Amino acid sequence: MTCSFLDTLTDTVFEHLVSGDIPENVRHHLETCESCRTHLAEIASLSSFAQRYLYRVVCPSPDDLALFADAPHHFSQEEQTRIQHHLDQCVECRTEYELLTEMLGLPLTLPSSMDLGTTIRTIIARLRPTSASSMSPTMALRGAALLPEGLVYETDDVLIVLDLEREHNAAFSLSGFISSKETDQLVFEGVNVHLRHNGEILQTTTIDEFDTFVFSNVPPGMYHLELELPDARILIETVEVA
């Protein structure tokens, strides 16, 4: 079956139509042409499949997004345009970018031994994709799943696992474990970890010799987790304790 119009719709037009933005003249075309309606349905189905199984594969890396928020001039003009266009289209990356710019504006207390000229990067730790069968209502990030051993987040360099346990009162215990993707490349003992609520630090703890940390007596609510590494801040955004 072929298009019944002389002015046929291109694949580029179909890709824009999948987003739901249909101009009036194209709407009339689709109402009249069965071939184009069928083709649009096929493209929409493929797009839905790609979004479901290739979730965020085209997103900038956490490091690139942090660098773009802090110093976009490090990218070429073409790369800046590409990342900005992606931010306009991707709600998840736009949310991370807005959080990064907000956190970059917050004062950071540096250890007295640290060189004040050191550049501190801010990196978003993203939730590692999991299968729907492992879902649990205990904790969630962007509606994502909970692994049996906890929520697993990652940056380019580290893995972080969070777990939640209800205490005897209405509060919770939030524990975490951090490890380097490169064995023995990073030392985490002594690193400060902040639990933030509405931008304010609610609790601060320190990573122990076993690379674990614990927050006790955490009330139900929405939180950010911030780890202060020597050369970077790692953020875990929107941790729901409920």
mmCIF file of C-alpha atoms in Angstrom:
data_model
loop_
_atom_site.group_PDB
_atom_site.id
_atom_site.type_symbol
_atom_site.label_atom_id
_atom_site.label_comp_id
_atom_site.label_asym_id
_atom_site.label_seq_id
_atom_site.Cartn_x
_atom_site.Cartn_y
_atom_site.Cartn_z
ATOM 1 C CA MET A 1 0.000 0.000 0.000
ATOM 2 C CA THR A 2 1.376 3.412 -0.983
ATOM 3 C CA CYS A 3 0.575 6.970 0.083
ATOM 4 C CA SER A 4 -2.432 8.407 -1.757
ATOM 5 C CA PHE A 5 -0.939 11.945 -1.767
ATOM 6 C CA LEU A 6 1.610 13.368 -4.187
ATOM 7 C CA ASP A 7 3.280 15.173 -1.260
ATOM 8 C CA THR A 8 4.182 12.090 0.796
ATOM 9 C CA LEU A 9 5.331 12.260 4.418
ATOM 10 C CA THR A 10 9.038 11.601 5.015
ATOM 11 C CA ASP A 11 10.455 9.348 7.748
ATOM 12 C CA THR A 12 11.725 12.458 9.537
ATOM 13 C CA VAL A 13 8.170 13.787 9.696
ATOM 14 C CA PHE A 14 6.947 10.433 11.023
ATOM 15 C CA GLU A 15 9.584 10.507 13.785
ATOM 16 C CA HIS A 16 8.307 13.920 14.909
ATOM 17 C CA LEU A 17 4.713 12.673 14.752
ATOM 18 C CA VAL A 18 5.507 9.882 17.234
ATOM 19 C CA SER A 19 5.990 12.562 19.916
ATOM 20 C CA GLY A 20 2.327 13.527 19.447
ATOM 21 C CA ASP A 21 2.925 16.949 17.874
ATOM 22 C CA ILE A 22 0.756 16.720 14.734
ATOM 23 C CA PRO A 23 0.205 19.902 12.639
ATOM 24 C CA GLU A 24 -3.278 20.425 11.236
ATOM 25 C CA ASN A 25 -2.277 19.824 7.606
ATOM 26 C CA VAL A 26 -0.577 16.539 8.543
ATOM 27 C CA ARG A 27 -3.566 15.534 10.651
ATOM 28 C CA HIS A 28 -5.773 15.906 7.562
ATOM 29 C CA HIS A 29 -3.255 13.828 5.582
ATOM 30 C CA LEU A 30 -3.402 11.015 8.159
ATOM 31 C CA GLU A 31 -7.193 11.088 8.326
ATOM 32 C CA THR A 32 -7.321 10.583 4.551
ATOM 33 C CA CYS A 33 -4.392 8.227 3.910
ATOM 34 C CA GLU A 34 -4.645 4.713 5.362
ATOM 35 C CA SER A 35 -1.104 3.864 4.243
ATOM 36 C CA CYS A 36 0.463 6.669 6.278
ATOM 37 C CA ARG A 37 -1.701 5.858 9.320
ATOM 38 C CA THR A 38 -0.429 2.277 9.205
ATOM 39 C CA HIS A 39 3.185 3.416 8.767
ATOM 40 C CA LEU A 40 2.872 5.826 11.717
ATOM 41 C CA ALA A 41 1.508 3.031 13.925
ATOM 42 C CA GLU A 42 4.476 0.808 12.971
ATOM 43 C CA ILE A 43 7.015 3.537 13.793
ATOM 44 C CA ALA A 44 5.259 4.310 17.096
ATOM 45 C CA SER A 45 5.418 0.616 18.014
ATOM 46 C CA LEU A 46 9.153 0.452 17.248
ATOM 47 C CA SER A 47 9.747 3.638 19.246
ATOM 48 C CA SER A 48 7.880 2.203 22.231
ATOM 49 C CA PHE A 49 9.950 -0.992 22.043
ATOM 50 C CA ALA A 50 13.198 0.973 21.904
ATOM 51 C CA GLN A 51 12.247 3.126 24.888
ATOM 52 C CA ARG A 52 11.304 0.035 26.905
ATOM 53 C CA TYR A 53 14.381 -2.072 26.199
ATOM 54 C CA LEU A 54 17.030 0.525 25.349
ATOM 55 C CA TYR A 55 16.164 2.921 28.175
ATOM 56 C CA ARG A 56 18.545 5.892 28.262
ATOM 57 C CA VAL A 57 21.213 4.304 26.068
ATOM 58 C CA VAL A 58 21.540 7.566 24.124
ATOM 59 C CA CYS A 59 21.750 9.759 27.246
ATOM 60 C CA PRO A 60 25.004 11.598 28.022
ATOM 61 C CA SER A 61 27.175 9.851 30.616
ATOM 62 C CA PRO A 62 26.954 11.173 34.214
ATOM 63 C CA ASP A 63 30.443 12.665 33.838
ATOM 64 C CA ASP A 64 29.537 14.469 30.600
ATOM 65 C CA LEU A 65 26.304 15.804 32.086
ATOM 66 C CA ALA A 66 28.130 17.079 35.182
ATOM 67 C CA LEU A 67 30.814 18.734 33.042
ATOM 68 C CA PHE A 68 28.164 20.310 30.803
ATOM 69 C CA ALA A 69 26.429 21.753 33.888
ATOM 70 C CA ASP A 70 29.689 23.091 35.333
ATOM 71 C CA ALA A 71 31.757 24.065 32.282
ATOM 72 C CA PRO A 72 29.962 23.684 28.927
ATOM 73 C CA HIS A 73 32.816 25.451 27.118
ATOM 74 C CA HIS A 74 34.837 22.216 27.414
ATOM 75 C CA PHE A 75 32.611 20.806 24.653
ATOM 76 C CA SER A 76 32.723 21.764 20.991
ATOM 77 C CA GLN A 77 29.865 23.856 19.645
ATOM 78 C CA GLU A 78 28.469 20.793 17.895
ATOM 79 C CA GLU A 79 28.583 18.745 21.116
ATOM 80 C CA GLN A 80 26.962 21.576 23.094
ATOM 81 C CA THR A 81 24.132 21.730 20.566
ATOM 82 C CA ARG A 82 23.685 17.941 20.675
ATOM 83 C CA ILE A 83 23.570 17.792 24.493
ATOM 84 C CA GLN A 84 21.254 20.802 24.743
ATOM 85 C CA HIS A 85 18.902 19.249 22.183
ATOM 86 C CA HIS A 86 18.928 16.025 24.209
ATOM 87 C CA LEU A 87 18.090 17.955 27.402
ATOM 88 C CA ASP A 88 15.147 19.546 25.606
ATOM 89 C CA GLN A 89 13.831 16.072 24.739
ATOM 90 C CA CYS A 90 14.778 13.917 27.769
ATOM 91 C CA VAL A 91 12.923 14.543 31.032
ATOM 92 C CA GLU A 92 15.291 12.339 33.072
ATOM 93 C CA CYS A 93 18.466 14.097 31.917
ATOM 94 C CA ARG A 94 16.845 17.512 32.270
ATOM 95 C CA THR A 95 15.921 16.687 35.879
ATOM 96 C CA GLU A 96 19.491 15.555 36.589
ATOM 97 C CA TYR A 97 20.904 18.669 34.901
ATOM 98 C CA GLU A 98 18.695 20.966 36.982
ATOM 99 C CA LEU A 99 19.728 19.150 40.167
ATOM 100 C CA LEU A 100 23.393 19.403 39.180
ATOM 101 C CA THR A 101 23.179 23.145 38.563
ATOM 102 C CA GLU A 102 21.364 23.542 41.900
ATOM 103 C CA MET A 103 23.994 21.528 43.780
ATOM 104 C CA LEU A 104 26.859 23.352 42.056
ATOM 105 C CA GLY A 105 25.472 26.545 43.568
ATOM 106 C CA LEU A 106 25.587 25.163 47.126
ATOM 107 C CA PRO A 107 28.608 25.911 49.342
ATOM 108 C CA LEU A 108 30.925 22.940 49.826
ATOM 109 C CA THR A 109 32.966 22.552 53.023
ATOM 110 C CA LEU A 110 36.442 21.355 52.065
ATOM 111 C CA PRO A 111 38.888 19.607 54.413
ATOM 112 C CA SER A 112 41.632 21.997 55.529
ATOM 113 C CA SER A 113 44.263 19.819 53.852
ATOM 114 C CA MET A 114 42.600 20.053 50.433
ATOM 115 C CA ASP A 115 43.992 22.370 47.797
ATOM 116 C CA LEU A 116 41.381 25.086 47.278
ATOM 117 C CA GLY A 117 42.307 25.162 43.614
ATOM 118 C CA THR A 118 41.118 21.587 43.122
ATOM 119 C CA THR A 119 38.132 21.253 40.795
ATOM 120 C CA ILE A 120 35.248 19.395 42.447
ATOM 121 C CA ARG A 121 33.062 17.490 39.975
ATOM 122 C CA THR A 122 29.424 16.726 40.702
ATOM 123 C CA ILE A 123 28.257 13.365 39.333
ATOM 124 C CA ILE A 124 24.782 11.833 39.344
ATOM 125 C CA ALA A 125 24.732 8.130 40.277
ATOM 126 C CA ARG A 126 22.116 6.432 38.119
ATOM 127 C CA LEU A 127 20.026 3.451 39.077
ATOM 128 C CA ARG A 128 21.171 0.269 37.360
ATOM 129 C CA PRO A 129 18.288 -1.175 35.260
ATOM 130 C CA THR A 130 16.625 -4.233 36.799
ATOM 131 C CA SER A 131 13.917 -6.659 35.744
ATOM 132 C CA ALA A 132 10.316 -6.067 36.746
ATOM 133 C CA SER A 133 10.286 -9.367 38.690
ATOM 134 C CA SER A 134 12.584 -7.889 41.345
ATOM 135 C CA MET A 135 10.312 -4.993 42.236
ATOM 136 C CA SER A 136 9.603 -4.192 45.871
ATOM 137 C CA PRO A 137 7.476 -1.388 47.356
ATOM 138 C CA THR A 138 10.079 -0.601 50.025
ATOM 139 C CA MET A 139 12.131 1.980 48.113
ATOM 140 C CA ALA A 140 11.908 3.513 44.674
ATOM 141 C CA LEU A 141 13.768 5.904 42.408
ATOM 142 C CA ARG A 142 11.804 7.221 39.422
ATOM 143 C CA GLY A 143 9.465 4.256 39.883
ATOM 144 C CA ALA A 144 12.338 1.809 39.361
ATOM 145 C CA ALA A 145 12.849 -1.638 40.818
ATOM 146 C CA LEU A 146 14.569 -2.879 43.956
ATOM 147 C CA LEU A 147 17.130 -5.646 43.677
ATOM 148 C CA PRO A 148 17.018 -8.418 46.300
ATOM 149 C CA GLU A 149 20.250 -7.067 47.808
ATOM 150 C CA GLY A 150 19.217 -3.415 47.523
ATOM 151 C CA LEU A 151 19.046 -0.596 45.024
ATOM 152 C CA VAL A 152 22.193 -0.538 42.891
ATOM 153 C CA TYR A 153 23.446 2.794 41.535
ATOM 154 C CA GLU A 154 26.497 3.434 39.406
ATOM 155 C CA THR A 155 28.714 6.127 37.958
ATOM 156 C CA ASP A 156 31.534 5.582 35.510
ATOM 157 C CA ASP A 157 33.819 4.584 38.408
ATOM 158 C CA VAL A 158 31.811 3.275 41.378
ATOM 159 C CA LEU A 159 28.871 1.109 42.413
ATOM 160 C CA ILE A 160 26.636 2.025 45.363
ATOM 161 C CA VAL A 161 24.077 -0.295 46.955
ATOM 162 C CA LEU A 162 21.356 1.065 49.269
ATOM 163 C CA ASP A 163 19.131 -0.948 51.573
ATOM 164 C CA LEU A 164 16.259 0.084 53.830
ATOM 165 C CA GLU A 165 14.969 -1.464 57.062
ATOM 166 C CA ARG A 166 12.078 -0.353 59.234
ATOM 167 C CA GLU A 167 13.049 0.402 62.838
ATOM 168 C CA HIS A 168 10.917 -0.238 65.911
ATOM 169 C CA ASN A 169 9.371 3.218 65.603
ATOM 170 C CA ALA A 170 7.920 4.821 62.467
ATOM 171 C CA ALA A 171 11.416 5.643 61.169
ATOM 172 C CA PHE A 172 13.812 3.654 58.964
ATOM 173 C CA SER A 173 17.459 2.655 58.848
ATOM 174 C CA LEU A 174 19.131 3.485 55.516
ATOM 175 C CA SER A 175 22.386 1.622 54.892
ATOM 176 C CA GLY A 176 24.770 1.718 51.974
ATOM 177 C CA PHE A 177 27.800 -0.030 50.497
ATOM 178 C CA ILE A 178 30.178 1.519 47.952
ATOM 179 C CA SER A 179 32.792 -0.188 45.799
ATOM 180 C CA SER A 180 35.129 0.731 42.976
ATOM 181 C CA LYS A 181 34.608 -0.790 39.542
ATOM 182 C CA GLU A 182 38.417 -1.011 39.359
ATOM 183 C CA THR A 183 39.646 -3.179 42.250
ATOM 184 C CA ASP A 184 41.536 -1.199 44.921
ATOM 185 C CA GLN A 185 41.632 1.908 42.758
ATOM 186 C CA LEU A 186 39.605 4.089 45.132
ATOM 187 C CA VAL A 187 39.644 4.406 48.936
ATOM 188 C CA PHE A 188 36.296 5.260 50.520
ATOM 189 C CA GLU A 189 37.024 4.940 54.249
ATOM 190 C CA GLY A 190 36.495 8.292 55.962
ATOM 191 C CA VAL A 191 34.404 9.800 53.144
ATOM 192 C CA ASN A 192 31.496 11.911 54.406
ATOM 193 C CA VAL A 193 27.978 11.002 53.299
ATOM 194 C CA HIS A 194 25.160 13.555 53.662
ATOM 195 C CA LEU A 195 21.444 12.819 53.747
ATOM 196 C CA ARG A 196 19.661 15.903 52.393
ATOM 197 C CA HIS A 197 16.000 16.832 52.665
ATOM 198 C CA ASN A 198 14.665 19.888 50.809
ATOM 199 C CA GLY A 199 18.246 21.000 50.174
ATOM 200 C CA GLU A 200 19.211 20.910 53.867
ATOM 201 C CA ILE A 201 21.546 18.343 55.448
ATOM 202 C CA LEU A 202 19.458 16.154 57.760
ATOM 203 C CA GLN A 203 22.225 13.738 58.806
ATOM 204 C CA THR A 204 25.918 13.184 58.084
ATOM 205 C CA THR A 205 27.814 9.929 58.534
ATOM 206 C CA THR A 206 31.189 8.525 57.489
ATOM 207 C CA ILE A 207 32.072 5.476 55.388
ATOM 208 C CA ASP A 208 33.783 2.881 57.598
ATOM 209 C CA GLU A 209 36.664 0.481 56.909
ATOM 210 C CA PHE A 210 34.239 -1.979 55.308
ATOM 211 C CA ASP A 211 33.082 0.676 52.790
ATOM 212 C CA THR A 212 29.629 0.839 54.403
ATOM 213 C CA PHE A 213 27.583 3.624 55.966
ATOM 214 C CA VAL A 214 24.329 3.798 57.930
ATOM 215 C CA PHE A 215 21.733 6.470 58.659
ATOM 216 C CA SER A 216 19.444 5.661 61.594
ATOM 217 C CA ASN A 217 16.077 7.066 62.602
ATOM 218 C CA VAL A 218 15.259 8.385 59.107
ATOM 219 C CA PRO A 219 11.646 9.632 58.886
ATOM 220 C CA PRO A 220 9.573 8.765 55.810
ATOM 221 C CA GLY A 221 10.121 11.249 52.994
ATOM 222 C CA MET A 222 12.061 12.142 49.838
ATOM 223 C CA TYR A 223 15.832 12.585 50.114
ATOM 224 C CA HIS A 224 19.054 13.233 48.207
ATOM 225 C CA LEU A 225 22.232 11.345 49.143
ATOM 226 C CA GLU A 226 25.585 13.091 48.672
ATOM 227 C CA LEU A 227 29.028 11.452 48.935
ATOM 228 C CA GLU A 228 32.058 13.771 49.205
ATOM 229 C CA LEU A 229 34.969 12.057 47.471
ATOM 230 C CA PRO A 230 38.326 13.883 47.362
ATOM 231 C CA ASP A 231 37.831 15.048 43.765
ATOM 232 C CA ALA A 232 34.074 14.706 43.224
ATOM 233 C CA ARG A 233 30.616 14.823 44.747
ATOM 234 C CA ILE A 234 28.409 11.847 43.926
ATOM 235 C CA LEU A 235 24.669 12.485 44.148
ATOM 236 C CA ILE A 236 21.902 9.915 44.447
ATOM 237 C CA GLU A 237 18.728 11.808 43.697
ATOM 238 C CA THR A 238 15.169 11.287 44.857
ATOM 239 C CA VAL A 239 15.504 8.403 47.309
ATOM 240 C CA GLU A 240 12.015 7.681 48.630
ATOM 241 C CA VAL A 241 11.877 6.378 52.202
ATOM 242 C CA ALA A 242 8.396 5.027 52.899
#
